[in-house]
Tab-separated table of C-alpha atoms in Angstrom:
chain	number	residue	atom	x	y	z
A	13	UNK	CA	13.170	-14.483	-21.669
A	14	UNK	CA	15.361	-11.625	-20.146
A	15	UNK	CA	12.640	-9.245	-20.760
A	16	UNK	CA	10.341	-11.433	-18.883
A	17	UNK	CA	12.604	-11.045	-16.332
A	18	UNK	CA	13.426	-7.074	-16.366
A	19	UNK	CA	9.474	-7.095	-16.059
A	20	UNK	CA	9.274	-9.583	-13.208
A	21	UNK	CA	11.808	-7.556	-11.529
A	22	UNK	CA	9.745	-4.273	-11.485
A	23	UNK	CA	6.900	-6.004	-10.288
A	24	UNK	CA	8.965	-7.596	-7.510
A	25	UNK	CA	10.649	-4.404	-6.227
A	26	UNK	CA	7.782	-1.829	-6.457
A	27	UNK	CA	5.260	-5.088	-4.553
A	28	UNK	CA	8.232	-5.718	-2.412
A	29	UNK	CA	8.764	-2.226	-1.672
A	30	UNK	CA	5.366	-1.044	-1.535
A	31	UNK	CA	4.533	-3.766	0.435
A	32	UNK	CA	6.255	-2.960	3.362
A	33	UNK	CA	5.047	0.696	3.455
A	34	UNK	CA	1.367	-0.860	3.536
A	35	UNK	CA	2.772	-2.744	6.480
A	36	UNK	CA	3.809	-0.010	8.372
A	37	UNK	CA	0.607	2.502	7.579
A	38	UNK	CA	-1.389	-0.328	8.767
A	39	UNK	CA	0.325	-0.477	12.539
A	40	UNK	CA	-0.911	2.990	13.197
A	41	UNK	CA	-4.202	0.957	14.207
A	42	UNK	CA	-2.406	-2.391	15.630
A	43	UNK	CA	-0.574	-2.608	18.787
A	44	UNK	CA	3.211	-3.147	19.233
A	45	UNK	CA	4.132	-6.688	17.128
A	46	UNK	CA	4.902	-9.132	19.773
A	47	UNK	CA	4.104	-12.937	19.514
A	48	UNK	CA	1.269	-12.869	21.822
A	49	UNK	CA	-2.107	-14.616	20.194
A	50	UNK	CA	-4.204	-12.389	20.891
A	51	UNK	CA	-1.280	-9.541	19.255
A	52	UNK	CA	-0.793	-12.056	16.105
A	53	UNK	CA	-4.487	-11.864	15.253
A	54	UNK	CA	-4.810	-8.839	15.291
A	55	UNK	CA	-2.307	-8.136	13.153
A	56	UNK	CA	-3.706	-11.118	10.539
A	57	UNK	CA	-7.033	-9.540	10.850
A	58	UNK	CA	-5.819	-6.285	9.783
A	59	UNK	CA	-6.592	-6.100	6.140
A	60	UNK	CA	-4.314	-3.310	5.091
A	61	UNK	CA	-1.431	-5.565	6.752
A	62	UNK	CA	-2.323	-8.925	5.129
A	63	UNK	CA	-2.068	-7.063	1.659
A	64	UNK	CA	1.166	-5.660	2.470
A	65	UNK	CA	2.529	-8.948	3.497
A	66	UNK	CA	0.783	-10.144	0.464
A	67	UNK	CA	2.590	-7.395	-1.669
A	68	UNK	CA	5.934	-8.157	0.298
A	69	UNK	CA	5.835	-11.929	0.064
A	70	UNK	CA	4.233	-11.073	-3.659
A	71	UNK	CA	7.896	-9.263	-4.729
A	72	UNK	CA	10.314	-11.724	-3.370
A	73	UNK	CA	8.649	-14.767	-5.470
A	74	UNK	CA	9.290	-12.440	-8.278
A	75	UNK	CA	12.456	-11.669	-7.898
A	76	UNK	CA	13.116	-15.007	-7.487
A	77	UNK	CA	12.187	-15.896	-11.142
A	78	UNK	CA	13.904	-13.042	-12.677
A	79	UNK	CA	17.163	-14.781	-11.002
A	80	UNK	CA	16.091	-17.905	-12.577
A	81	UNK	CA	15.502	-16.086	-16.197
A	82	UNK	CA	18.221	-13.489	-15.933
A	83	UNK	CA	21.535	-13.251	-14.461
A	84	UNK	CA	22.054	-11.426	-11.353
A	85	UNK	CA	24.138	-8.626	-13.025
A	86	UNK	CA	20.713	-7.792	-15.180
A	87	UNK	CA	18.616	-8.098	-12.175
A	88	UNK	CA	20.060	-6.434	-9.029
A	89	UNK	CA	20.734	-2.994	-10.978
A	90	UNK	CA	16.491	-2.989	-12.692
A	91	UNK	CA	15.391	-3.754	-9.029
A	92	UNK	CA	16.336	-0.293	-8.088
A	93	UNK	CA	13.728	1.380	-10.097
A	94	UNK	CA	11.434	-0.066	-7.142
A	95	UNK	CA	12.395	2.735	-4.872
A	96	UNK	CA	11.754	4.930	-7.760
A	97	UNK	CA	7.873	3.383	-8.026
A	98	UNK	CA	7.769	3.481	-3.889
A	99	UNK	CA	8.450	7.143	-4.597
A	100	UNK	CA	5.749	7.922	-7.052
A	101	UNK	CA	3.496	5.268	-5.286
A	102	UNK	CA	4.721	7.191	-1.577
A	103	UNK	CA	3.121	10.432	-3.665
A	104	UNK	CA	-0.308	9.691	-4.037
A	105	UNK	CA	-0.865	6.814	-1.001
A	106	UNK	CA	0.715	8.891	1.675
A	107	UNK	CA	0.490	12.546	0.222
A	108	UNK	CA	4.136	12.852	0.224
A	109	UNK	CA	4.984	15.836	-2.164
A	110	UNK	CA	7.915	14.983	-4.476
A	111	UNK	CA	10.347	17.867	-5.020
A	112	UNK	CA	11.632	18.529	-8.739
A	113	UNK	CA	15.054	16.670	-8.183
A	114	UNK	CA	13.217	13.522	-6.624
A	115	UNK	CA	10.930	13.832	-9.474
A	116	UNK	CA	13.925	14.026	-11.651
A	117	UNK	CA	15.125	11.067	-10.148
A	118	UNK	CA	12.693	9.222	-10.268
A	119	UNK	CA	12.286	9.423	-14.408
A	120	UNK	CA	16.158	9.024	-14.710
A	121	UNK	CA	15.420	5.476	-12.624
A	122	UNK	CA	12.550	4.291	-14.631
A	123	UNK	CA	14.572	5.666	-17.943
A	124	UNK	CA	17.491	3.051	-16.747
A	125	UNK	CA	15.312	-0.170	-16.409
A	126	UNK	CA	13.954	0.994	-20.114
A	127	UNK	CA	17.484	0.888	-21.090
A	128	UNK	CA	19.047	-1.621	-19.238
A	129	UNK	CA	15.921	-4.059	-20.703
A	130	UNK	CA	16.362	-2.673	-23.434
A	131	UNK	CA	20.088	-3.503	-24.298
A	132	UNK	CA	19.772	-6.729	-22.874
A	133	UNK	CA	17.479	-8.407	-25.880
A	134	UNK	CA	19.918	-6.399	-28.194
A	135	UNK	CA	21.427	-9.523	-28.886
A	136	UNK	CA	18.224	-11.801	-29.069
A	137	UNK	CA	15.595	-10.904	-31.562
A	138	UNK	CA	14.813	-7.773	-29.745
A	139	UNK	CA	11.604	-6.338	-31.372
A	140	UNK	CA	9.288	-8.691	-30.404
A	141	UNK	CA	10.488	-8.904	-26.570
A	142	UNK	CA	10.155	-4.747	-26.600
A	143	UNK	CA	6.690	-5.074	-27.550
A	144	UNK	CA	6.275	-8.044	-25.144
A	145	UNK	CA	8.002	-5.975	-22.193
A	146	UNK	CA	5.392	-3.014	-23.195
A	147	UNK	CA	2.176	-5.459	-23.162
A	148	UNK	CA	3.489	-7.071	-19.352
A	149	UNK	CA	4.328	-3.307	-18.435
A	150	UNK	CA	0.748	-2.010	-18.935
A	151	UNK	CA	-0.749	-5.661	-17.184
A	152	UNK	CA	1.546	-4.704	-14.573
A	153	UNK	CA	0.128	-1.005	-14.375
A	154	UNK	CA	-3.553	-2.162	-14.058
A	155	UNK	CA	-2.098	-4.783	-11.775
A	156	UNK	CA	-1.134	-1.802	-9.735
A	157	UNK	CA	-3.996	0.471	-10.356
A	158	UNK	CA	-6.694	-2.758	-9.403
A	159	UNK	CA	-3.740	-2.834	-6.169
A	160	UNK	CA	-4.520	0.577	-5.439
A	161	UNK	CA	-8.114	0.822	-6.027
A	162	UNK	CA	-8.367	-2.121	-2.881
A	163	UNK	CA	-5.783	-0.257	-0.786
A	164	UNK	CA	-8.626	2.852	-1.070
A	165	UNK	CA	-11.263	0.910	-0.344
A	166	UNK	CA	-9.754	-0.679	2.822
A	167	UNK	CA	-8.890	3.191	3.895
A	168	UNK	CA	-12.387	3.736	3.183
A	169	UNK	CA	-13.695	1.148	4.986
A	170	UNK	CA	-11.630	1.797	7.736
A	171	UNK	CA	-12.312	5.768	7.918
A	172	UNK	CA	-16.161	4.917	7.739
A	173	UNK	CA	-15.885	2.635	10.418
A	174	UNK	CA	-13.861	5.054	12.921
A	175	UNK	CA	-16.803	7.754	11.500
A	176	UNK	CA	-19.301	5.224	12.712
A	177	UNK	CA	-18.134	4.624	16.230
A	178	UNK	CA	-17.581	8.442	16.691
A	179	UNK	CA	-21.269	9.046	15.668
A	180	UNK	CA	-22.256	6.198	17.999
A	181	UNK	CA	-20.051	7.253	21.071
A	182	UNK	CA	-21.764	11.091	20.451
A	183	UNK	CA	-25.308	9.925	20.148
A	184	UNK	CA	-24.641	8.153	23.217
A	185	UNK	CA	-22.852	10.722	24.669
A	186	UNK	CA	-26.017	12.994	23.675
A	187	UNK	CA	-28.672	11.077	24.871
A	188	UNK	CA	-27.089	10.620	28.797
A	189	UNK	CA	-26.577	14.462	28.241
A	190	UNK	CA	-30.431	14.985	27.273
A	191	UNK	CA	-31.788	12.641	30.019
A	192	UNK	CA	-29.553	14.831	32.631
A	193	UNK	CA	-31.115	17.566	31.420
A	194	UNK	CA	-34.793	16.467	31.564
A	195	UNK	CA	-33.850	14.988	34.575
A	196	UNK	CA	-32.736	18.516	36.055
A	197	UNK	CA	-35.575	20.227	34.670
A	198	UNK	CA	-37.827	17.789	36.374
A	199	UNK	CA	-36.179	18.418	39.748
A	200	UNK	CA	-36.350	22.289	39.187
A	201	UNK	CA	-39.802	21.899	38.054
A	202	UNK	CA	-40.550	20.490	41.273
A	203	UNK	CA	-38.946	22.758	43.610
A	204	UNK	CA	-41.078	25.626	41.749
A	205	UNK	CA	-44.331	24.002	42.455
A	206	UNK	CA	-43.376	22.209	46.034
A	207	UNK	CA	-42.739	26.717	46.277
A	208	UNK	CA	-45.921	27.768	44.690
């Protein structure tokens, strides 16, 4: 049961965690948060922000039931490898580079929760919850890739859709330019035969 809960608590930190970052990319197309209607749907039509809040809301139930499995001496301490999973997560979703000592870091956090799971089913018939924590940690890590692999296709989406209004706005743009230009040539056209 505890390692149930070490493994509920890395879900619940790295969703809580990485939910909020997909919160906050997302505003940098959505207009200052305010309670407005018209501001709220927005915001609840974004999808980038409802899987954030998703992610967020996602965490906290899991934390939850690692307090009910585990006590909170167990749990509060394996919740900080979420910053460590925001960090790798922060890598390859925003582009942030990772220096060697945050890299470093990072593996000394993740090598904690191994051991802090790890000596807590010392006690209980431990072999059988290691290889249980190991199964949940790889669900969890296709959780997380299958996570990921939507979070690209809603930039995607998004990126084609900006592409498509640009290429819309310059056709536009392109054709009033053309029509001016006929139009001009028209005019000149005339002058040089109303001359001839």
């Amino acid at each position: 049961m505890t390692a149930l809960a070490v493994l509920l608590t890395v879900l619940g930190s790295a969703a809580n965690n990485i939910g909020k970052v997909l919160q906050k990319e997302a505003t940098k197309d959505l207009p200052q948060l305010s309670l407005s209607k018209a501001v709220m749907r927005r915001y609840a039509g974004s999808r980038l922000w409802r899987i954030g809040l998703l992610a967020d809301v996602g965490g906290a139930l899991c934390l939850l039931a690692a307090l009910s499995m585990a006590p909170v001496s167990l749990i509060q301490p394996v919740s900080g490898c979420g910053m460590a999973i925001l960090a790798v997560f922060s890598h390859f979703y925003l582009r942030e580079e990772l220096q060697a000592n945050e890299r470093a870091g990072v593996v000394v956090a993740m090598a904690g929760t191994v051991g802090v799971g790890l000596t807590a089913e010392l006690f209980e018939d431990s072999l059988p919850a290691t290889l249980a924590s190991l199964g949940l940690l790889c669900g969890y890590g296709g959780v997380f890739a299958l996570l990921e692999l939507q979070i690209r296709r809603a930039c995607s989406a998004l990126a084609r859709d900006r592409d498509h209004r640009n290429v819309a706005a310059g056709a536009e743009e392109l054709a009033e330019a053309s029509a001016a230009a006929a139009t001009a040539a028209a005019a000149t056209a005339g002058q040089t035969v109303a001359a001839a």
